[in-house]
Amino acid sequence: MATTVKELLSAANSSVPKLSPQEAADKLKAQNVLIVDVRDPSEVEKTGKLKGAVNVSRGMLEFRADPESQYHDPAFQRDKTVLVYCASGGRSALAGKTLQEMGFRQVFNLGGFKDLAEAGHPTEPATSAS
């Protein structure tokens, strides 16, 4: 049975709580948090990213999050609260649901980078290690 993007997004938005920029402030200050920017590196190059965020493009997320993968990023620990964002909130919702399916229990969608930056969340330039 075919599934549409609309249906995938609906399921993801039902499963992964979306935080307002104000709600995100408290989560961003907490301990044991992983902030994940799932935009493509070319997007991050143009705008920067939230301070402390790890940039993992949506297409590489599963590989970076899985400890069994040769591409695993040790920043991905299942006991951390994971805060995911993208350009507008769609990719981050899908990424959040994927992370939940991979065993991450505390996953939140921060929505779009522009809204977060405009709300005053600290940003930093992209780095070559992003």
Tab-separated table of C-alpha atoms in Angstrom:
chain	number	residue	atom	x	y	z
A	1	MET	CA	0.000	0.000	0.000
A	2	ALA	CA	1.474	3.328	-1.082
A	3	THR	CA	1.955	6.082	1.469
A	4	THR	CA	2.059	9.783	0.669
A	5	VAL	CA	4.350	12.435	2.116
A	6	LYS	CA	1.289	13.981	3.752
A	7	GLU	CA	0.558	10.689	5.547
A	8	LEU	CA	4.198	10.252	6.591
A	9	LEU	CA	4.307	13.798	7.958
A	10	SER	CA	1.021	13.332	9.795
A	11	ALA	CA	2.328	10.187	11.496
A	12	ALA	CA	5.619	11.882	12.356
A	13	ASN	CA	3.928	14.990	13.748
A	14	SER	CA	1.649	12.779	15.864
A	15	SER	CA	4.620	10.897	17.283
A	16	VAL	CA	7.294	13.578	17.705
A	17	PRO	CA	6.326	16.570	19.864
A	18	LYS	CA	6.972	19.888	18.140
A	19	LEU	CA	8.267	22.637	20.380
A	20	SER	CA	7.804	26.345	19.896
A	21	PRO	CA	10.998	28.442	19.867
A	22	GLN	CA	10.147	29.475	23.436
A	23	GLU	CA	9.692	25.853	24.588
A	24	ALA	CA	12.905	24.954	22.795
A	25	ALA	CA	14.863	27.414	24.971
A	26	ASP	CA	14.473	25.260	28.085
A	27	LYS	CA	15.378	22.059	26.244
A	28	LEU	CA	18.430	23.679	24.643
A	29	LYS	CA	19.765	24.640	28.094
A	30	ALA	CA	19.311	21.163	29.579
A	31	GLN	CA	22.103	18.675	30.187
A	32	ASN	CA	22.580	15.509	28.130
A	33	VAL	CA	21.095	17.005	24.960
A	34	LEU	CA	21.988	16.350	21.332
A	35	ILE	CA	20.947	19.036	18.835
A	36	VAL	CA	20.725	17.698	15.286
A	37	ASP	CA	20.442	19.850	12.167
A	38	VAL	CA	19.171	17.575	9.376
A	39	ARG	CA	19.534	20.137	6.597
A	40	ASP	CA	21.932	19.496	3.747
A	41	PRO	CA	25.467	20.839	4.290
A	42	SER	CA	24.955	23.424	1.520
A	43	GLU	CA	22.028	24.906	3.485
A	44	VAL	CA	24.073	25.068	6.686
A	45	GLU	CA	26.969	26.707	4.838
A	46	LYS	CA	24.689	29.588	3.830
A	47	THR	CA	23.005	30.224	7.178
A	48	GLY	CA	25.061	28.621	9.927
A	49	LYS	CA	23.470	26.393	12.543
A	50	LEU	CA	22.306	26.478	16.133
A	51	LYS	CA	25.243	26.694	18.503
A	52	GLY	CA	26.418	23.202	19.402
A	53	ALA	CA	24.319	21.446	16.780
A	54	VAL	CA	25.598	18.442	14.867
A	55	ASN	CA	24.819	18.658	11.159
A	56	VAL	CA	23.760	15.288	9.769
A	57	SER	CA	21.906	15.490	6.481
A	58	ARG	CA	18.583	13.644	6.482
A	59	GLY	CA	19.960	11.057	4.079
A	60	MET	CA	22.751	10.024	6.474
A	61	LEU	CA	20.790	10.124	9.735
A	62	GLU	CA	20.239	6.386	10.183
A	63	PHE	CA	23.890	5.662	9.461
A	64	ARG	CA	25.140	8.269	11.960
A	65	ALA	CA	22.662	7.218	14.680
A	66	ASP	CA	23.224	3.449	14.508
A	67	PRO	CA	26.148	2.270	16.669
A	68	GLU	CA	26.498	-0.774	14.398
A	69	SER	CA	27.155	1.410	11.344
A	70	GLN	CA	30.660	2.189	10.170
A	71	TYR	CA	29.465	5.819	9.854
A	72	HIS	CA	28.214	6.051	13.464
A	73	ASP	CA	28.658	9.407	15.165
A	74	PRO	CA	29.342	8.869	18.895
A	75	ALA	CA	27.314	12.007	19.674
A	76	PHE	CA	24.224	9.841	19.102
A	77	GLN	CA	23.532	8.175	22.452
A	78	ARG	CA	20.091	6.748	23.190
A	79	ASP	CA	20.037	8.185	26.717
A	80	LYS	CA	20.250	11.767	25.410
A	81	THR	CA	17.351	14.078	24.689
A	82	VAL	CA	17.477	14.691	20.933
A	83	LEU	CA	16.349	18.014	19.481
A	84	VAL	CA	15.976	17.948	15.708
A	85	TYR	CA	15.461	20.849	13.304
A	86	CYS	CA	15.633	21.555	9.574
A	87	ALA	CA	14.582	24.492	7.396
A	88	SER	CA	10.843	24.405	8.105
A	89	GLY	CA	10.063	21.383	10.312
A	90	GLY	CA	9.105	18.672	7.817
A	91	ARG	CA	12.408	16.841	7.539
A	92	SER	CA	12.967	17.186	11.271
A	93	ALA	CA	9.576	15.569	11.991
A	94	LEU	CA	10.449	12.628	9.739
A	95	ALA	CA	13.950	12.413	11.231
A	96	GLY	CA	12.523	12.492	14.751
A	97	LYS	CA	10.172	9.609	14.024
A	98	THR	CA	13.036	7.617	12.524
A	99	LEU	CA	15.141	8.221	15.632
A	100	GLN	CA	12.250	7.063	17.825
A	101	GLU	CA	12.016	3.893	15.740
A	102	MET	CA	15.763	3.420	16.309
A	103	GLY	CA	15.315	3.475	20.092
A	104	PHE	CA	15.782	7.136	21.004
A	105	ARG	CA	13.085	7.852	23.587
A	106	GLN	CA	13.299	11.603	24.151
A	107	VAL	CA	13.011	13.196	20.695
A	108	PHE	CA	11.587	16.645	19.949
A	109	ASN	CA	11.072	18.581	16.731
A	110	LEU	CA	12.346	22.155	17.033
A	111	GLY	CA	10.928	23.092	13.624
A	112	GLY	CA	12.727	25.487	11.306
A	113	PHE	CA	16.153	27.080	11.676
A	114	LYS	CA	15.007	30.557	10.620
A	115	ASP	CA	12.290	30.679	13.298
A	116	LEU	CA	14.740	29.498	15.947
A	117	ALA	CA	17.391	32.039	14.921
A	118	GLU	CA	14.827	34.862	14.795
A	119	ALA	CA	13.674	33.885	18.295
A	120	GLY	CA	17.199	34.597	19.496
A	121	HIS	CA	18.666	31.112	19.853
A	122	PRO	CA	22.466	31.357	19.496
A	123	THR	CA	23.884	30.345	16.134
A	124	GLU	CA	27.348	29.685	14.797
A	125	PRO	CA	28.899	29.428	11.348
A	126	ALA	CA	29.100	26.069	9.646
A	127	THR	CA	32.363	24.254	10.208
A	128	SER	CA	34.139	21.859	7.917
A	129	ALA	CA	33.447	19.105	10.477
A	130	SER	CA	29.666	19.603	10.188
